[in-house]
Amino acid sequence: MTETPSLFIGLMSGTSLDGVDGVLADFSQGAIRTIAAAFTPFPADLRDELMALQAASHNELEREALAANALALAYADCVRALLPSSPGKVAAVAVHGQTIRHRPELGFTRQTNNPALLAELTGLDVIADFRSRDVAAGGQGAPLVPAFHAAAFGAPGTARVVVNIGGIGNISVLHGDGRVTGFDTGPGNVLMDLWIARHQGRAYDEDGAWAASGAVHPPLLAALLDEPYFALPAPKSTGRDLFHAAWLDARLAAFRDVAPADVQATLTRLTAVTIARAIVDEGIAPDAVYVCGGGAYNGALLRAISAELDGVKVESTGELGVAPNRVEALAFAWLGWRFTQREPGNLPAVTGARGLRVLGALYPA
């Protein structure tokens, strides 16, 4: 009997727009094992173009197509970095693409990508477009990681919360009875990154040091928390379509005297409060909260989340065996594996879809 292919490469480029995270994973015998990981940074011009494509602009159809080609080149570089570690034939590359629009309320989500070109460049099957089938079934198309979080981090009879903090934050609530719920909580790093780039020319606030040098401004925090999205019931998802520079500037207009470091401290607290409130509203009292994504490396943010949860232990998913910067890429490798098994990848309780669906589209080598 021929053994079912079990080696998959997962590629993820998220709302932080810093580059491509890749993993080579083995799903044989029911295991979830990372063999190797790689990171390919985006060239500055590609990052700038992907950022510009987040909003309507001149000639955007052609510009998106050219950006998709450049993105495929970056994905191919990441695949090449992983292939020397492979102990056998890779079954497929599972690639998320780069979200430039997310409007499930209008019936679409757009992850720019050129999976056909990636298949040509790598000589491997490529599985892409994971979100659109869930949206077609009436779902949000996001978050998709809770199903993977349950498979990788769930423990029978144990209540856990896994928080992914990329540009946007989302939670996966792994209830002790086996139920899984989750949704996008709001801004993760996106506003903090925007603010420090504007004032200090840096891509992110390393370990939250700049935020820690300031003080939270309560009236500003209240104004930020007045955003209607935070009060919406789940299922819900969001992105840069809502939380962007214009959104922030509109709310800062009445607080021009607040020092930049204090704004950064307040934005950090905004992320912490919205995550903590989401956990509390789910009616769960976890022994620990496990964080993945770039936000897991922000000590000030993790301390703020713990404080908002009355001292609950907040630590990275490294404590559960997966480095926080590898979780999302591993999740999409797992979704690619699920596609080849013709097994569903969504959770209707999370996305609001009408039912379980096999996610993805295949571009054969």
mmCIF file of C-alpha atoms in Angstrom, residues 4-231:
data_model
loop_
_atom_site.group_PDB
_atom_site.id
_atom_site.type_symbol
_atom_site.label_atom_id
_atom_site.label_comp_id
_atom_site.label_asym_id
_atom_site.label_seq_id
_atom_site.Cartn_x
_atom_site.Cartn_y
_atom_site.Cartn_z
ATOM 1 C CA THR A 4 -0.310 8.893 2.032
ATOM 2 C CA PRO A 5 2.003 11.894 1.474
ATOM 3 C CA SER A 6 2.556 13.632 4.792
ATOM 4 C CA LEU A 7 5.125 16.395 4.135
ATOM 5 C CA PHE A 8 3.722 19.867 3.529
ATOM 6 C CA ILE A 9 5.120 23.361 3.348
ATOM 7 C CA GLY A 10 2.991 26.133 4.859
ATOM 8 C CA LEU A 11 3.515 29.782 3.906
ATOM 9 C CA MET A 12 1.978 32.725 5.719
ATOM 10 C CA SER A 13 2.288 36.445 5.113
ATOM 11 C CA GLY A 14 0.046 38.368 7.457
ATOM 12 C CA THR A 15 -1.242 41.849 8.180
ATOM 13 C CA SER A 16 2.095 42.958 9.642
ATOM 14 C CA LEU A 17 3.468 42.915 6.058
ATOM 15 C CA ASP A 18 7.008 42.083 7.156
ATOM 16 C CA GLY A 19 7.566 39.001 5.023
ATOM 17 C CA VAL A 20 6.873 35.298 4.597
ATOM 18 C CA ASP A 21 6.954 32.768 7.425
ATOM 19 C CA GLY A 22 7.384 29.208 6.184
ATOM 20 C CA VAL A 23 7.445 25.787 7.777
ATOM 21 C CA LEU A 24 8.103 22.279 6.551
ATOM 22 C CA ALA A 25 5.767 19.994 8.470
ATOM 23 C CA ASP A 26 5.105 16.274 8.821
ATOM 24 C CA PHE A 27 1.546 15.068 9.484
ATOM 25 C CA SER A 28 2.220 11.326 9.379
ATOM 26 C CA GLN A 29 0.504 9.003 11.844
ATOM 27 C CA GLY A 30 -1.680 11.772 13.220
ATOM 28 C CA ALA A 31 1.250 13.854 14.443
ATOM 29 C CA ILE A 32 1.834 17.562 13.864
ATOM 30 C CA ARG A 33 5.574 18.023 13.638
ATOM 31 C CA THR A 34 7.660 20.946 12.410
ATOM 32 C CA ILE A 35 10.812 19.827 10.612
ATOM 33 C CA ALA A 36 12.193 23.214 9.572
ATOM 34 C CA ALA A 37 11.260 26.893 9.465
ATOM 35 C CA ALA A 38 12.327 29.849 7.350
ATOM 36 C CA PHE A 39 11.584 33.540 6.989
ATOM 37 C CA THR A 40 11.850 35.601 3.798
ATOM 38 C CA PRO A 41 11.549 39.362 4.327
ATOM 39 C CA PHE A 42 9.617 41.440 1.831
ATOM 40 C CA PRO A 43 11.614 43.891 -0.279
ATOM 41 C CA ALA A 44 10.721 47.434 0.762
ATOM 42 C CA ASP A 45 9.030 48.226 -2.552
ATOM 43 C CA LEU A 46 6.805 45.133 -2.321
ATOM 44 C CA ARG A 47 5.834 45.945 1.237
ATOM 45 C CA ASP A 48 4.983 49.522 0.238
ATOM 46 C CA GLU A 49 2.881 48.343 -2.699
ATOM 47 C CA LEU A 50 0.996 45.767 -0.624
ATOM 48 C CA MET A 51 0.300 48.473 1.926
ATOM 49 C CA ALA A 52 -0.952 50.844 -0.787
ATOM 50 C CA LEU A 53 -3.227 48.147 -2.212
ATOM 51 C CA GLN A 54 -5.104 47.979 1.095
ATOM 52 C CA ALA A 55 -7.164 50.935 -0.172
ATOM 53 C CA ALA A 56 -8.685 51.891 -3.510
ATOM 54 C CA SER A 57 -6.119 53.556 -5.753
ATOM 55 C CA HIS A 58 -5.192 54.271 -9.368
ATOM 56 C CA ASN A 59 -4.684 51.309 -11.724
ATOM 57 C CA GLU A 60 -4.992 48.876 -8.859
ATOM 58 C CA LEU A 61 -5.950 45.838 -10.944
ATOM 59 C CA GLU A 62 -2.664 45.885 -12.859
ATOM 60 C CA ARG A 63 -0.690 46.854 -9.783
ATOM 61 C CA GLU A 64 -2.200 43.998 -7.787
ATOM 62 C CA ALA A 65 -1.339 41.497 -10.524
ATOM 63 C CA LEU A 66 2.275 42.679 -10.584
ATOM 64 C CA ALA A 67 2.447 42.586 -6.778
ATOM 65 C CA ALA A 68 1.077 39.018 -6.872
ATOM 66 C CA ASN A 69 3.908 38.024 -9.199
ATOM 67 C CA ALA A 70 6.482 39.597 -6.889
ATOM 68 C CA LEU A 71 4.831 37.891 -3.935
ATOM 69 C CA ALA A 72 5.111 34.510 -5.675
ATOM 70 C CA LEU A 73 8.853 35.114 -6.055
ATOM 71 C CA ALA A 74 9.157 35.728 -2.304
ATOM 72 C CA TYR A 75 7.118 32.606 -1.579
ATOM 73 C CA ALA A 76 9.339 30.573 -3.903
ATOM 74 C CA ASP A 77 12.456 31.821 -2.110
ATOM 75 C CA CYS A 78 10.996 30.650 1.191
ATOM 76 C CA VAL A 79 10.140 27.228 -0.289
ATOM 77 C CA ARG A 80 13.692 26.836 -1.601
ATOM 78 C CA ALA A 81 15.059 27.618 1.843
ATOM 79 C CA LEU A 82 12.957 24.807 3.327
ATOM 80 C CA LEU A 83 13.420 22.071 0.717
ATOM 81 C CA PRO A 84 16.982 21.036 1.735
ATOM 82 C CA SER A 85 15.561 19.951 5.115
ATOM 83 C CA SER A 86 12.913 17.690 3.617
ATOM 84 C CA PRO A 87 13.381 13.961 4.294
ATOM 85 C CA GLY A 88 11.217 13.053 1.293
ATOM 86 C CA LYS A 89 8.858 14.320 -1.377
ATOM 87 C CA VAL A 90 6.812 17.348 -0.364
ATOM 88 C CA ALA A 91 3.141 16.700 -1.111
ATOM 89 C CA ALA A 92 2.178 20.346 -1.573
ATOM 90 C CA VAL A 93 2.828 23.957 -0.684
ATOM 91 C CA ALA A 94 -0.097 25.512 1.191
ATOM 92 C CA VAL A 95 -0.043 29.287 0.872
ATOM 93 C CA HIS A 96 -2.324 31.833 2.475
ATOM 94 C CA GLY A 97 -1.672 34.775 0.139
ATOM 95 C CA GLN A 98 -1.661 38.415 1.214
ATOM 96 C CA THR A 99 -4.972 39.870 2.355
ATOM 97 C CA ILE A 100 -5.631 43.213 0.693
ATOM 98 C CA ARG A 101 -9.404 43.335 1.201
ATOM 99 C CA HIS A 102 -11.600 41.494 3.675
ATOM 100 C CA ARG A 103 -15.292 42.282 3.262
ATOM 101 C CA PRO A 104 -17.288 39.159 4.155
ATOM 102 C CA GLU A 105 -20.357 41.336 4.738
ATOM 103 C CA LEU A 106 -20.216 41.994 0.974
ATOM 104 C CA GLY A 107 -19.523 38.347 0.188
ATOM 105 C CA PHE A 108 -15.826 38.452 -0.613
ATOM 106 C CA THR A 109 -12.316 38.308 0.766
ATOM 107 C CA ARG A 110 -9.226 38.922 -1.363
ATOM 108 C CA GLN A 111 -5.852 37.334 -0.736
ATOM 109 C CA THR A 112 -3.586 38.435 -3.569
ATOM 110 C CA ASN A 113 -1.358 35.658 -4.845
ATOM 111 C CA ASN A 114 -0.237 33.893 -8.008
ATOM 112 C CA PRO A 115 -0.342 30.213 -7.056
ATOM 113 C CA ALA A 116 0.016 29.139 -10.691
ATOM 114 C CA LEU A 117 3.346 30.974 -10.891
ATOM 115 C CA LEU A 118 4.412 29.509 -7.530
ATOM 116 C CA ALA A 119 3.711 26.005 -8.886
ATOM 117 C CA GLU A 120 5.857 26.807 -11.930
ATOM 118 C CA LEU A 121 8.686 28.212 -9.820
ATOM 119 C CA THR A 122 8.798 25.324 -7.338
ATOM 120 C CA GLY A 123 7.652 22.322 -9.359
ATOM 121 C CA LEU A 124 5.281 21.441 -6.506
ATOM 122 C CA ASP A 125 1.528 21.242 -6.104
ATOM 123 C CA VAL A 126 0.220 24.472 -4.597
ATOM 124 C CA ILE A 127 -2.931 24.782 -2.507
ATOM 125 C CA ALA A 128 -4.228 28.329 -2.107
ATOM 126 C CA ASP A 129 -7.364 30.456 -1.597
ATOM 127 C CA PHE A 130 -8.399 28.979 1.738
ATOM 128 C CA ARG A 131 -10.826 31.663 2.856
ATOM 129 C CA SER A 132 -13.210 32.154 -0.053
ATOM 130 C CA ARG A 133 -15.142 28.872 0.296
ATOM 131 C CA ASP A 134 -16.085 29.690 3.874
ATOM 132 C CA VAL A 135 -17.256 33.146 2.752
ATOM 133 C CA ALA A 136 -19.257 31.542 -0.081
ATOM 134 C CA ALA A 137 -20.947 29.415 2.591
ATOM 135 C CA GLY A 138 -22.018 32.552 4.459
ATOM 136 C CA GLY A 139 -19.051 32.657 6.833
ATOM 137 C CA GLN A 140 -16.556 35.311 7.767
ATOM 138 C CA GLY A 141 -13.655 33.416 6.198
ATOM 139 C CA ALA A 142 -11.737 34.165 9.394
ATOM 140 C CA PRO A 143 -10.291 33.272 11.696
ATOM 141 C CA LEU A 144 -9.316 29.890 10.279
ATOM 142 C CA VAL A 145 -6.655 29.042 12.857
ATOM 143 C CA PRO A 146 -8.955 27.880 15.714
ATOM 144 C CA ALA A 147 -9.449 24.447 14.128
ATOM 145 C CA PHE A 148 -5.681 24.020 13.970
ATOM 146 C CA HIS A 149 -5.210 25.386 17.488
ATOM 147 C CA ALA A 150 -7.631 22.736 18.734
ATOM 148 C CA ALA A 151 -5.755 19.988 16.893
ATOM 149 C CA ALA A 152 -2.307 21.157 17.989
ATOM 150 C CA PHE A 153 -2.903 22.572 21.469
ATOM 151 C CA GLY A 154 -6.146 21.098 22.747
ATOM 152 C CA ALA A 155 -6.156 18.820 25.778
ATOM 153 C CA PRO A 156 -9.297 16.868 26.805
ATOM 154 C CA GLY A 157 -10.909 18.313 29.902
ATOM 155 C CA THR A 158 -8.622 21.379 29.893
ATOM 156 C CA ALA A 159 -9.815 24.884 29.071
ATOM 157 C CA ARG A 160 -7.234 26.868 27.122
ATOM 158 C CA VAL A 161 -7.120 30.106 25.200
ATOM 159 C CA VAL A 162 -4.745 30.613 22.291
ATOM 160 C CA VAL A 163 -4.303 34.201 21.154
ATOM 161 C CA ASN A 164 -2.777 35.053 17.817
ATOM 162 C CA ILE A 165 -1.419 38.599 17.742
ATOM 163 C CA GLY A 166 -0.332 39.595 14.272
ATOM 164 C CA GLY A 167 -1.484 42.840 12.721
ATOM 165 C CA ILE A 168 -4.948 41.826 13.921
ATOM 166 C CA GLY A 169 -5.651 39.884 17.102
ATOM 167 C CA ASN A 170 -7.813 36.782 17.318
ATOM 168 C CA ILE A 171 -8.630 34.253 19.993
ATOM 169 C CA SER A 172 -9.260 30.516 19.922
ATOM 170 C CA VAL A 173 -11.141 29.324 22.990
ATOM 171 C CA LEU A 174 -10.612 25.615 23.568
ATOM 172 C CA HIS A 175 -13.339 24.703 26.023
ATOM 173 C CA GLY A 176 -12.848 21.785 28.356
ATOM 174 C CA ASP A 177 -15.867 20.006 26.846
ATOM 175 C CA GLY A 178 -14.320 20.001 23.374
ATOM 176 C CA ARG A 179 -16.121 23.010 21.946
ATOM 177 C CA VAL A 180 -14.042 25.549 20.034
ATOM 178 C CA THR A 181 -15.017 29.194 19.640
ATOM 179 C CA GLY A 182 -13.108 32.205 18.443
ATOM 180 C CA PHE A 183 -13.103 35.454 16.499
ATOM 181 C CA ASP A 184 -11.027 38.510 15.638
ATOM 182 C CA THR A 185 -10.724 40.759 18.662
ATOM 183 C CA GLY A 186 -9.548 43.886 16.819
ATOM 184 C CA PRO A 187 -6.137 45.484 16.375
ATOM 185 C CA GLY A 188 -3.146 43.404 17.369
ATOM 186 C CA ASN A 189 0.112 45.065 16.373
ATOM 187 C CA VAL A 190 -1.225 47.089 13.462
ATOM 188 C CA LEU A 191 -1.797 50.411 15.259
ATOM 189 C CA MET A 192 1.270 50.108 17.482
ATOM 190 C CA ASP A 193 3.423 49.423 14.421
ATOM 191 C CA LEU A 194 1.893 52.318 12.526
ATOM 192 C CA TRP A 195 2.506 54.749 15.369
ATOM 193 C CA ILE A 196 6.135 53.826 16.037
ATOM 194 C CA ALA A 197 6.903 53.869 12.308
ATOM 195 C CA ARG A 198 5.476 57.371 12.088
ATOM 196 C CA HIS A 199 7.379 58.755 15.091
ATOM 197 C CA GLN A 200 10.572 56.719 15.250
ATOM 198 C CA GLY A 201 10.931 55.161 11.812
ATOM 199 C CA ARG A 202 10.979 51.662 13.301
ATOM 200 C CA ALA A 203 8.907 48.707 12.103
ATOM 201 C CA TYR A 204 7.764 47.672 15.582
ATOM 202 C CA ASP A 205 8.141 48.456 19.284
ATOM 203 C CA GLU A 206 10.704 45.894 20.405
ATOM 204 C CA ASP A 207 9.509 44.173 23.595
ATOM 205 C CA GLY A 208 7.086 47.086 24.034
ATOM 206 C CA ALA A 209 9.925 49.260 25.370
ATOM 207 C CA TRP A 210 8.575 52.527 23.960
ATOM 208 C CA ALA A 211 5.081 51.784 25.274
ATOM 209 C CA ALA A 212 6.563 50.979 28.681
ATOM 210 C CA SER A 213 8.235 54.408 28.729
ATOM 211 C CA GLY A 214 4.851 56.117 28.469
ATOM 212 C CA ALA A 215 1.624 56.117 30.458
ATOM 213 C CA VAL A 216 -1.855 55.037 29.420
ATOM 214 C CA HIS A 217 -4.159 58.008 28.738
ATOM 215 C CA PRO A 218 -7.604 56.882 30.022
ATOM 216 C CA PRO A 219 -9.774 59.332 28.012
ATOM 217 C CA LEU A 220 -7.974 58.377 24.801
ATOM 218 C CA LEU A 221 -8.357 54.680 25.634
ATOM 219 C CA ALA A 222 -12.085 55.211 26.162
ATOM 220 C CA ALA A 223 -12.355 56.953 22.791
ATOM 221 C CA LEU A 224 -10.558 54.083 21.064
ATOM 222 C CA LEU A 225 -12.744 51.502 22.782
ATOM 223 C CA ASP A 226 -15.849 53.312 21.522
ATOM 224 C CA GLU A 227 -15.357 51.606 18.134
ATOM 225 C CA PRO A 228 -18.607 49.697 17.360
ATOM 226 C CA TYR A 229 -16.710 46.623 16.138
ATOM 227 C CA PHE A 230 -15.736 45.719 19.700
ATOM 228 C CA ALA A 231 -19.386 45.401 20.747
#
